[in-house]
């Protein structure tokens, strides 16, 4: 691989994944990943622009930011790009009334949305709410529609909680796709529109930005397809086989966010 | 289309799907489809060989046959080809110890199977047992294995209960395939081995047999790929769009099993 200085040349902005990079979610609010609190502070104290870009769809941004602040992170709601608000905008623009197959923790993001007489389904990381009954309700709504619309907040396969690997929204999205013979519209990483809206928020072009995430496909592959560079951290859901992924090669692999920030501060323009 | 006499020439044996052809399952044991009790009786009174070929995986064969007999059907356990017993044979042959993601109703079929320290997952139509917790357990078992083995009893998208369309095992199989990046082994229709074992049980060659089912892909397409002919009934999960399916064309569409049997008795050799 080329030297870091070359790989990071011209970087002006950084997109940070949250779960698996800043912290591992779990009981009692989860735990910060060692060194990440300081790394975020150092990054925000530098000349680099920073935006948090998450597929978190179990919690509202308010709840997520509250949890992270309690863990010591310097973060505010207006710095976070998350899929639920993006989905709400799409629903309003297209006059869609969703059946919400979502976690109760994120329901407040949809407060302004009409959910009567549903003409689409929104699926998110619903966790325990992925009961057979709820999945079947969503399925029946879709099968009644002439042009079924399924909007999925991300399509991650799984994530890591402190207690172990947990199924994410992606597998359940695939289940409904197969059941109904349809294709979901994904809002969130790795959708290009989603990365672009995060970049717009900090006024940085894709070729000047680097994504830091623990998901080789959703974070790294998705960002690279948008023209960004991307680093994978060896925390969160990272697995050693990711470094030999058949399709995606990160611009660099680092042990954790702290190492990524060391390299960025050392090798990007002061 | 060619005349029925031509389409049915040389038929000596009939494979009958059960759910959606004989009866619609549901609360209180379900309801017989009009004319089906008599149709089965007439078929079994003819010179045609008959075998029941089902992907039912919520109930043991004993329970299924008991329910059907209470609805008036002339059927016994030894006339039924079902996926759970076929899966047990595979598990024994390959020394596999499954985590069972199945309905309690079919658990007795696995009484002789060692389920300690699982080295594979068997997934069936688990209904309400498709909780997030159980799906996550199966996922975690698979992710711990070097060579994950997922055996699925059928891969149907949905079926019809008296209360409406219900998600079948297929969507959940797809969910685990996607989560783990693997491909399931399907036991049951449309697996060729499964159809062949049903034909062997009645000593009939594929080209002499006709499958009657309500599933255009699993029943009709699967049987045709084995060299059988296949009729689709307009009962159970049948939907009008099935008659214009982009990939599968049945050898005939009939209103129900009674019409299929009328045609078979009229047009096959006496």
Coordinates of C-alpha atoms in Angstrom, one line a residue:
Chain A
X1 CA 0.0 0.0 0.0
X2 CA 1.0 3.6 -0.6
X3 CA 2.3 5.6 2.4
X4 CA -0.3 7.1 4.7
X5 CA 0.6 10.7 3.6
X6 CA -0.3 9.8 0.1
X7 CA -3.4 7.9 1.0
X8 CA -4.7 10.8 3.1
X9 CA -3.5 13.7 0.9
X10 CA -6.1 16.5 0.5
X11 CA -8.5 15.2 3.1
X12 CA -10.6 18.1 4.5
X13 CA -13.5 16.3 6.0
X14 CA -14.2 13.2 8.0
X15 CA -17.4 11.2 8.3
X16 CA -17.6 9.0 11.4
X17 CA -19.8 6.0 11.9
X18 CA -21.0 5.8 15.4
X19 CA -21.9 2.2 16.5
X20 CA -18.7 0.1 16.6
X21 CA -16.5 3.1 16.1
X22 CA -17.4 5.5 19.0
X23 CA -19.1 2.9 21.2
X24 CA -20.6 -0.6 21.3
X25 CA -24.3 -0.4 22.1
X26 CA -25.8 -2.6 24.7
X27 CA -27.5 -2.8 28.1
X28 CA -27.2 0.3 30.2
X29 CA -26.3 2.6 27.2
X30 CA -23.3 0.6 26.0
X31 CA -19.6 1.3 26.4
X32 CA -17.2 3.7 24.7
X33 CA -14.5 2.1 22.7
X34 CA -11.1 2.8 24.3
X35 CA -9.6 6.1 23.1
X36 CA -12.6 7.1 21.0
X37 CA -13.9 9.9 23.4
X38 CA -10.5 11.6 23.2
X39 CA -10.1 10.9 19.4
X40 CA -13.4 12.7 18.6
X41 CA -12.3 15.6 20.8
X42 CA -9.0 15.9 19.0
X43 CA -10.6 15.6 15.6
X44 CA -13.1 18.4 16.4
X45 CA -10.2 20.5 17.7
X46 CA -8.4 20.2 14.4
X47 CA -9.1 22.0 11.1
X48 CA -10.8 18.9 9.7
X49 CA -14.6 19.1 9.3
X50 CA -16.4 16.3 11.1
X51 CA -19.9 14.8 10.6
X52 CA -21.4 11.8 12.3
X53 CA -23.0 9.5 9.7
X54 CA -25.0 6.6 11.3
X55 CA -27.5 4.0 10.3
X56 CA -28.8 3.9 13.9
X57 CA -32.5 3.3 13.6
X58 CA -33.4 2.0 17.0
X59 CA -33.1 5.4 18.7
X60 CA -34.1 8.9 17.9
X61 CA -31.1 11.3 17.3
X62 CA -32.0 12.9 20.6
X63 CA -31.7 9.7 22.5
X64 CA -28.6 8.6 20.7
X65 CA -26.8 11.9 21.3
X66 CA -27.9 11.8 25.0
X67 CA -26.4 8.4 25.4
X68 CA -23.1 9.4 23.7
X69 CA -22.8 12.6 25.8
X70 CA -23.2 10.5 28.9
X71 CA -20.3 8.4 27.7
X72 CA -18.3 11.6 27.4
X73 CA -18.5 12.3 23.7
X74 CA -18.7 15.9 22.4
X75 CA -21.6 15.5 20.0
X76 CA -24.8 17.3 19.3
X77 CA -28.0 16.4 17.3
X78 CA -27.3 18.9 14.5
X79 CA -24.0 17.1 13.8
X80 CA -25.7 13.8 13.0
X81 CA -26.9 12.4 9.7
X82 CA -29.3 9.6 10.4
X83 CA -31.8 7.6 8.3
X84 CA -35.1 8.3 10.1
X85 CA -35.2 12.0 9.4
X86 CA -34.2 11.3 5.8
X87 CA -37.0 8.8 5.4
X88 CA -39.5 11.3 6.8
X89 CA -38.6 13.7 4.1
X90 CA -39.2 11.1 1.4
X91 CA -42.5 10.1 3.0
X92 CA -43.7 13.7 2.9
X93 CA -42.5 14.4 -0.6
X94 CA -44.2 11.4 -2.0
X95 CA -47.4 11.5 0.1
X96 CA -46.6 8.1 1.6
X97 CA -48.4 6.8 4.7
X98 CA -46.2 4.1 6.3
X99 CA -46.9 1.0 8.3
X100 CA -43.9 1.4 10.7
X101 CA -42.0 -1.8 11.5
X102 CA -39.6 0.0 13.8
X103 CA -38.3 0.1 17.4
X104 CA -40.3 2.1 19.9
X105 CA -37.1 4.1 20.6
X106 CA -37.2 5.8 17.1
X107 CA -41.0 6.3 16.9
X108 CA -40.8 10.0 18.0
X109 CA -38.9 10.8 14.7
X110 CA -42.1 9.9 12.9
X111 CA -44.4 12.0 15.1
X112 CA -45.4 14.3 12.2
X113 CA -46.1 11.4 9.8
X114 CA -49.6 10.2 8.9
X115 CA -49.7 6.5 9.4
X116 CA -53.5 5.9 8.7
X117 CA -54.5 3.5 6.0
X118 CA -50.9 2.7 5.0
X119 CA -49.7 2.7 1.4
X120 CA -46.1 1.7 2.2
X121 CA -43.9 0.0 4.8
X122 CA -40.9 1.5 6.6
X123 CA -38.6 -1.0 8.1
X124 CA -35.8 -0.2 10.6
X125 CA -33.7 -2.0 13.1
X126 CA -36.7 -3.0 15.2
X127 CA -35.0 -5.5 17.5
X128 CA -37.4 -7.4 19.6
X129 CA -40.3 -5.8 17.7
X130 CA -39.3 -8.1 14.7
X131 CA -42.0 -10.5 16.0
X132 CA -43.7 -12.8 13.5
X133 CA -46.9 -10.9 14.0
X134 CA -45.3 -7.5 13.1
X135 CA -43.5 -9.0 10.1
X136 CA -46.7 -10.5 8.9
X137 CA -48.6 -7.2 9.3
X138 CA -46.0 -5.5 7.2
X139 CA -46.2 -8.3 4.6
X140 CA -50.0 -8.1 4.4
X141 CA -49.8 -4.3 3.9
X142 CA -47.4 -4.8 1.0
X143 CA -49.4 -7.6 -0.6
X144 CA -52.5 -5.5 -0.6
X145 CA -50.8 -2.7 -2.6
X146 CA -50.8 -2.5 -6.4
X147 CA -47.3 -1.0 -6.3
X148 CA -45.8 -2.0 -3.0
X149 CA -43.2 0.4 -1.6
X150 CA -40.8 -0.9 1.1
X151 CA -38.4 1.7 2.5
X152 CA -35.6 0.3 4.6
X153 CA -33.5 2.4 7.0
X154 CA -30.1 0.8 6.1
X155 CA -29.5 -2.8 5.1
X156 CA -26.8 -3.8 7.5
X157 CA -26.5 -7.6 8.2
X158 CA -25.6 -7.4 11.9
X159 CA -24.0 -5.2 14.5
X160 CA -22.2 -5.9 17.7
X161 CA -23.7 -5.3 21.1
X162 CA -21.7 -5.8 24.3
X163 CA -23.6 -9.1 24.6
X164 CA -22.6 -10.3 21.1
X165 CA -23.6 -10.1 17.4
X166 CA -27.2 -9.0 16.7
X167 CA -29.3 -9.2 13.6
X168 CA -29.7 -5.8 11.9
X169 CA -32.5 -4.6 9.6
X170 CA -31.0 -6.0 6.4
X171 CA -32.0 -9.6 6.9
X172 CA -35.6 -8.6 7.7
X173 CA -35.6 -6.3 4.6
X174 CA -34.5 -9.3 2.5
X175 CA -37.2 -11.4 4.1
X176 CA -39.9 -9.0 3.0
X177 CA -38.3 -8.5 -0.4
X178 CA -38.4 -12.3 -1.0
X179 CA -41.9 -12.7 0.4
X180 CA -43.4 -10.0 -1.8
X181 CA -41.1 -10.3 -4.9
X182 CA -40.1 -6.7 -4.6
X183 CA -36.9 -4.6 -4.0
X184 CA -36.6 -2.2 -1.1
X185 CA -35.5 1.4 -1.3
X186 CA -32.6 1.8 1.1
X187 CA -32.4 5.1 3.1
X188 CA -29.0 5.3 4.9
X189 CA -25.6 3.9 4.2
X190 CA -24.6 2.6 1.6
X191 CA -27.1 4.8 -0.3
X192 CA -25.1 7.5 -2.2
X193 CA -27.8 10.1 -1.5
X194 CA -27.3 9.6 2.2
X195 CA -23.5 10.0 2.1
X196 CA -23.9 13.0 -0.1
X197 CA -26.3 14.7 2.3
X198 CA -23.7 14.2 5.1
X199 CA -21.0 15.7 2.9
X200 CA -23.2 18.7 2.0
X201 CA -23.8 19.4 5.7
X202 CA -20.1 20.1 6.1
X203 CA -19.5 21.6 2.7
X204 CA -16.9 19.0 1.7
X205 CA -16.5 17.3 -1.7
X206 CA -16.4 13.5 -1.9
X207 CA -12.8 13.4 -3.1
X208 CA -11.8 15.5 0.0
X209 CA -13.5 13.2 2.5
X210 CA -12.7 10.0 4.4
X211 CA -15.3 7.7 6.0
X212 CA -14.3 5.8 9.1
X213 CA -16.4 2.8 9.9
X214 CA -16.5 -0.8 11.1
X215 CA -18.6 -2.1 8.3
X216 CA -16.6 -3.2 5.2
X217 CA -19.6 -3.1 2.9
X218 CA -21.9 -0.5 4.2
X219 CA -19.3 2.1 5.4
X220 CA -16.2 1.4 3.4
X221 CA -17.6 0.1 0.1
X222 CA -20.5 2.5 0.1
X223 CA -18.3 5.6 0.7
X224 CA -15.8 4.5 -1.9
X225 CA -18.6 4.1 -4.5
X226 CA -19.4 7.8 -3.8
X227 CA -15.8 8.8 -4.6
X228 CA -14.7 9.1 -0.9
X229 CA -11.8 7.3 0.8
X230 CA -12.6 5.0 3.6
X231 CA -10.8 3.4 6.6
X232 CA -12.0 0.4 8.5
X233 CA -11.5 0.2 12.2
X234 CA -10.8 -3.2 13.9
X235 CA -13.5 -2.6 16.5
X236 CA -17.3 -3.1 16.6
X237 CA -18.4 -5.7 14.1
X238 CA -15.0 -5.9 12.3
X239 CA -13.9 -9.5 11.6
X240 CA -10.4 -10.4 10.4
X241 CA -11.8 -11.8 7.2
X242 CA -12.9 -8.3 6.3
X243 CA -9.3 -7.5 5.4
X244 CA -9.6 -10.1 2.6
X245 CA -13.1 -9.2 1.4
X246 CA -13.7 -10.4 -2.1
X247 CA -15.1 -7.1 -3.4
X248 CA -14.1 -4.3 -1.1
X249 CA -10.7 -3.0 -0.1
X250 CA -10.4 -0.2 2.4
X251 CA -7.9 2.6 1.8
X252 CA -6.5 1.5 5.2
X253 CA -7.2 -0.6 8.2
X254 CA -6.6 0.8 11.7
X255 CA -6.9 -0.7 15.1
X256 CA -9.5 1.9 16.3
X257 CA -10.7 5.4 15.9
X258 CA -7.8 6.7 18.0
X259 CA -5.2 5.3 15.5
X260 CA -7.3 6.7 12.6
X261 CA -7.2 10.2 14.1
X262 CA -3.5 10.0 14.9
X263 CA -2.9 9.3 11.2
X264 CA -5.3 12.0 10.0
X265 CA -3.8 14.6 12.2
X266 CA -0.2 13.6 11.3
X267 CA -0.7 13.3 7.5
X268 CA -3.3 15.8 6.4
X269 CA -2.6 19.5 5.8
X270 CA -2.3 21.5 9.0
Chain B
X1 CA -53.1 -25.1 -25.3
X2 CA -53.3 -28.8 -26.4
X3 CA -56.5 -30.7 -25.5
X4 CA -56.6 -32.2 -22.0
X5 CA -56.4 -35.7 -23.4
X6 CA -53.0 -34.9 -24.9
X7 CA -51.7 -33.0 -21.9
X8 CA -52.6 -35.8 -19.5
X9 CA -51.7 -38.8 -21.8
X10 CA -49.8 -41.6 -20.0
X11 CA -50.3 -40.3 -16.5
X12 CA -50.1 -43.1 -14.0
X13 CA -49.5 -41.3 -10.7
X14 CA -50.5 -38.1 -9.0
X15 CA -48.7 -36.1 -6.4
X16 CA -51.0 -33.9 -4.3
X17 CA -49.9 -30.8 -2.4
X18 CA -52.0 -30.6 0.9
X19 CA -52.2 -27.0 2.1
X20 CA -54.2 -24.9 -0.3
X21 CA -55.3 -27.9 -2.3
X22 CA -57.0 -30.2 0.2
X23 CA -57.6 -27.6 2.9
X24 CA -56.8 -24.1 4.1
X25 CA -55.0 -24.3 7.5
X26 CA -56.1 -22.0 10.3
X27 CA -57.6 -21.7 13.7
X28 CA -59.5 -24.8 14.9
X29 CA -57.8 -27.1 12.3
X30 CA -58.7 -25.2 9.2
X31 CA -61.4 -25.9 6.6
X32 CA -61.6 -28.4 3.7
X33 CA -61.6 -26.8 0.3
X34 CA -65.0 -27.5 -1.3
X35 CA -65.1 -30.8 -3.2
X36 CA -61.6 -31.9 -2.1
X37 CA -62.7 -34.6 0.3
X38 CA -64.7 -36.3 -2.4
X39 CA -62.0 -35.7 -5.0
X40 CA -59.3 -37.4 -3.0
X41 CA -61.7 -40.4 -2.4
X42 CA -62.4 -40.7 -6.2
X43 CA -58.7 -40.4 -7.0
X44 CA -57.8 -43.2 -4.5
X45 CA -60.6 -45.3 -5.9
X46 CA -59.2 -45.0 -9.4
X47 CA -56.2 -46.9 -11.0
X48 CA -54.0 -43.8 -10.5
X49 CA -51.3 -44.0 -7.8
X50 CA -51.6 -41.2 -5.3
X51 CA -49.0 -39.7 -3.0
X52 CA -49.3 -36.6 -0.8
X53 CA -46.3 -34.3 -1.1
X54 CA -46.3 -31.5 1.3
X55 CA -43.9 -28.8 2.7
X56 CA -45.9 -28.7 5.9
X57 CA -43.3 -28.1 8.6
X58 CA -45.4 -26.7 11.4
X59 CA -46.9 -30.1 12.3
X60 CA -45.7 -33.6 12.6
X61 CA -47.1 -36.0 10.0
X62 CA -49.2 -37.6 12.8
X63 CA -50.8 -34.3 13.7
X64 CA -51.3 -33.3 10.1
X65 CA -53.0 -36.5 9.1
X66 CA -55.1 -36.4 12.3
X67 CA -56.4 -33.0 11.3
X68 CA -57.1 -34.0 7.7
X69 CA -59.0 -37.2 8.8
X70 CA -61.1 -35.0 11.1
X71 CA -62.0 -32.9 8.0
X72 CA -63.1 -36.2 6.3
X73 CA -60.0 -37.0 4.2
X74 CA -59.0 -40.6 3.5
X75 CA -55.3 -40.2 4.3
X76 CA -52.7 -42.1 6.4
X77 CA -49.2 -41.1 7.6
X78 CA -47.5 -43.6 5.3
X79 CA -48.9 -41.9 2.2
X80 CA -47.3 -38.5 3.1
X81 CA -43.9 -37.3 1.9
X82 CA -42.9 -34.4 4.3
X83 CA -39.6 -32.5 4.8
X84 CA -39.0 -33.1 8.5
X85 CA -38.4 -36.8 8.2
X86 CA -36.2 -36.2 5.1
X87 CA -34.2 -33.6 7.1
X88 CA -33.7 -36.1 10.0
X89 CA -32.2 -38.6 7.5
X90 CA -29.7 -36.0 6.3
X91 CA -28.8 -35.0 9.8
X92 CA -28.1 -38.6 10.8
X93 CA -26.1 -39.3 7.6
X94 CA -23.9 -36.3 8.1
X95 CA -23.5 -36.4 11.9
X96 CA -25.2 -32.9 12.2
X97 CA -26.5 -31.6 15.5
X98 CA -29.0 -28.9 14.7
X99 CA -30.2 -25.8 16.5
X100 CA -33.9 -26.2 15.7
X101 CA -35.7 -23.0 14.6
X102 CA -39.0 -24.8 14.3
X103 CA -42.6 -24.8 15.4
X104 CA -43.3 -26.8 18.6
X105 CA -45.9 -28.8 16.6
X106 CA -43.2 -30.5 14.5
X107 CA -40.6 -31.0 17.3
X108 CA -41.6 -34.6 17.9
X109 CA -40.3 -35.5 14.4
X110 CA -36.8 -34.6 15.7
X111 CA -37.1 -36.7 18.9
X112 CA -34.2 -39.0 17.9
X113 CA -31.8 -36.2 16.9
X114 CA -29.0 -35.0 19.1
X115 CA -29.3 -31.2 19.5
X116 CA -26.4 -30.7 22.0
X117 CA -23.6 -28.3 21.0
X118 CA -25.1 -27.5 17.6
X119 CA -23.1 -27.6 14.4
X120 CA -25.9 -26.5 12.0
X121 CA -29.3 -24.8 12.0
X122 CA -32.5 -26.4 10.8
X123 CA -35.2 -23.8 9.9
X124 CA -38.8 -24.6 9.3
X125 CA -42.2 -22.8 9.2
X126 CA -41.9 -21.7 12.8
X127 CA -44.8 -19.2 12.8
X128 CA -44.9 -17.3 16.1
X129 CA -41.6 -18.9 17.1
X130 CA -39.9 -16.7 14.5
X131 CA -39.1 -14.2 17.4
X132 CA -36.1 -11.9 17.2
X133 CA -34.5 -13.9 20.0
X134 CA -34.9 -17.2 18.2
X135 CA -33.7 -15.8 14.9
X136 CA -30.7 -14.2 16.7
X137 CA -29.9 -17.5 18.4
X138 CA -29.8 -19.3 15.0
X139 CA -27.7 -16.5 13.5
X140 CA -25.2 -16.7 16.4
X141 CA -24.9 -20.5 16.0
X142 CA -24.1 -20.1 12.3
X143 CA -21.6 -17.2 12.8
X144 CA -19.6 -19.4 15.2
X145 CA -19.2 -22.2 12.7
X146 CA -16.3 -22.4 10.3
X147 CA -18.5 -24.0 7.6
X148 CA -22.0 -22.9 8.5
X149 CA -24.8 -25.3 7.4
X150 CA -28.3 -24.1 7.2
X151 CA -31.0 -26.6 6.3
X152 CA -34.4 -25.2 5.3
X153 CA -37.6 -27.2 5.2
X154 CA -39.0 -25.7 2.0
X155 CA -38.5 -22.1 0.9
X156 CA -42.1 -21.1 0.3
X157 CA -42.8 -17.3 0.4
X158 CA -46.2 -17.5 2.0
X159 CA -49.3 -19.6 2.4
X160 CA -52.9 -18.9 3.0
X161 CA -54.6 -19.4 6.3
X162 CA -58.3 -18.9 6.8
X163 CA -57.4 -15.5 8.3
X164 CA -55.2 -14.4 5.4
X165 CA -51.8 -14.7 3.8
X166 CA -49.0 -15.8 6.3
X167 CA -45.2 -15.6 5.9
X168 CA -43.7 -19.1 5.3
X169 CA -40.2 -20.3 6.0
X170 CA -38.6 -18.9 2.8
X171 CA -38.4 -15.2 3.9
X172 CA -36.7 -16.3 7.2
X173 CA -34.3 -18.6 5.3
X174 CA -33.4 -15.6 3.1
X175 CA -32.9 -13.5 6.2
X176 CA -30.3 -15.9 7.6
X177 CA -28.7 -16.4 4.2
X178 CA -28.1 -12.7 3.9
X179 CA -27.1 -12.2 7.6
X180 CA -24.4 -14.9 7.3
X181 CA -23.5 -14.7 3.7
X182 CA -24.4 -18.3 3.1
X183 CA -26.8 -20.4 1.0
X184 CA -29.3 -22.8 2.6
X185 CA -29.8 -26.4 1.6
X186 CA -33.5 -26.8 0.9
X187 CA -35.2 -30.0 1.9
X188 CA -38.7 -30.2 0.5
X189 CA -40.3 -28.9 -2.6
X190 CA -38.9 -27.6 -5.0
X191 CA -35.8 -29.8 -4.3
X192 CA -35.6 -32.5 -7.0
X193 CA -34.6 -35.1 -4.4
X194 CA -37.8 -34.5 -2.5
X195 CA -40.1 -35.0 -5.6
X196 CA -38.1 -38.1 -6.6
X197 CA -38.5 -39.7 -3.1
X198 CA -42.3 -39.1 -3.4
X199 CA -42.3 -40.7 -6.9
X200 CA -40.2 -43.6 -5.7
X201 CA -42.7 -44.3 -2.9
X202 CA -45.5 -45.0 -5.5
X203 CA -43.2 -46.6 -8.1
X204 CA -44.0 -44.0 -10.8
X205 CA -41.6 -42.4 -13.2
X206 CA -41.5 -38.6 -13.5
X207 CA -42.8 -38.5 -17.0
X208 CA -45.8 -40.6 -15.9
X209 CA -46.7 -38.3 -13.0
X210 CA -48.6 -35.0 -12.5
X211 CA -48.2 -32.7 -9.5
X212 CA -51.2 -30.7 -8.3
X213 CA -50.5 -27.7 -6.2
X214 CA -51.4 -24.1 -5.5
X215 CA -47.8 -22.8 -5.6
X216 CA -46.7 -21.8 -9.1
X217 CA -43.0 -21.9 -8.3
X218 CA -42.6 -24.5 -5.6
X219 CA -45.2 -27.0 -6.8
X220 CA -45.5 -26.4 -10.6
X221 CA -42.1 -25.1 -11.5
X222 CA -40.3 -27.6 -9.2
X223 CA -42.2 -30.6 -10.5
X224 CA -41.7 -29.6 -14.1
X225 CA -37.9 -29.3 -13.6
X226 CA -38.0 -32.9 -12.5
X227 CA -39.7 -34.0 -15.7
X228 CA -43.2 -34.2 -14.3
X229 CA -46.3 -32.4 -15.5
X230 CA -48.0 -30.0 -13.1
X231 CA -51.4 -28.4 -12.7
X232 CA -52.1 -25.3 -10.6
X233 CA -55.4 -25.0 -8.7
X234 CA -57.1 -21.7 -8.2
X235 CA -57.4 -22.2 -4.5
X236 CA -55.1 -21.6 -1.5
X237 CA -52.4 -19.1 -2.2
X238 CA -53.2 -18.9 -6.0
X239 CA -53.3 -15.4 -7.3
X240 CA -54.6 -14.5 -10.8
X241 CA -51.1 -13.1 -11.7
X242 CA -49.8 -16.7 -11.4
X243 CA -51.3 -17.5 -14.8
X244 CA -49.0 -15.0 -16.3
X245 CA -45.9 -15.9 -14.3
X246 CA -42.7 -14.7 -16.1
X247 CA -40.9 -18.0 -15.7
X248 CA -43.3 -20.8 -15.0
X249 CA -46.2 -22.0 -17.1
X250 CA -48.4 -24.9 -15.7
X251 CA -49.6 -27.7 -17.9
X252 CA -53.0 -26.5 -16.9
X253 CA -54.9 -24.3 -14.5
X254 CA -58.0 -25.7 -12.8
X255 CA -60.5 -24.1 -10.4
X256 CA -59.8 -26.7 -7.7
X257 CA -58.8 -30.2 -6.9
X258 CA -62.3 -31.5 -7.9
X259 CA -61.9 -30.2 -11.4
X260 CA -58.4 -31.6 -11.6
X261 CA -59.6 -35.0 -10.6
X262 CA -62.6 -34.8 -13.1
X263 CA -60.1 -34.2 -15.9
X264 CA -57.7 -36.9 -14.7
X265 CA -60.4 -39.5 -14.5
X266 CA -61.8 -38.5 -17.8
X267 CA -58.6 -38.3 -19.8
X268 CA -56.1 -40.8 -18.4
X269 CA -56.2 -44.5 -19.3
X270 CA -58.8 -46.5 -17.6

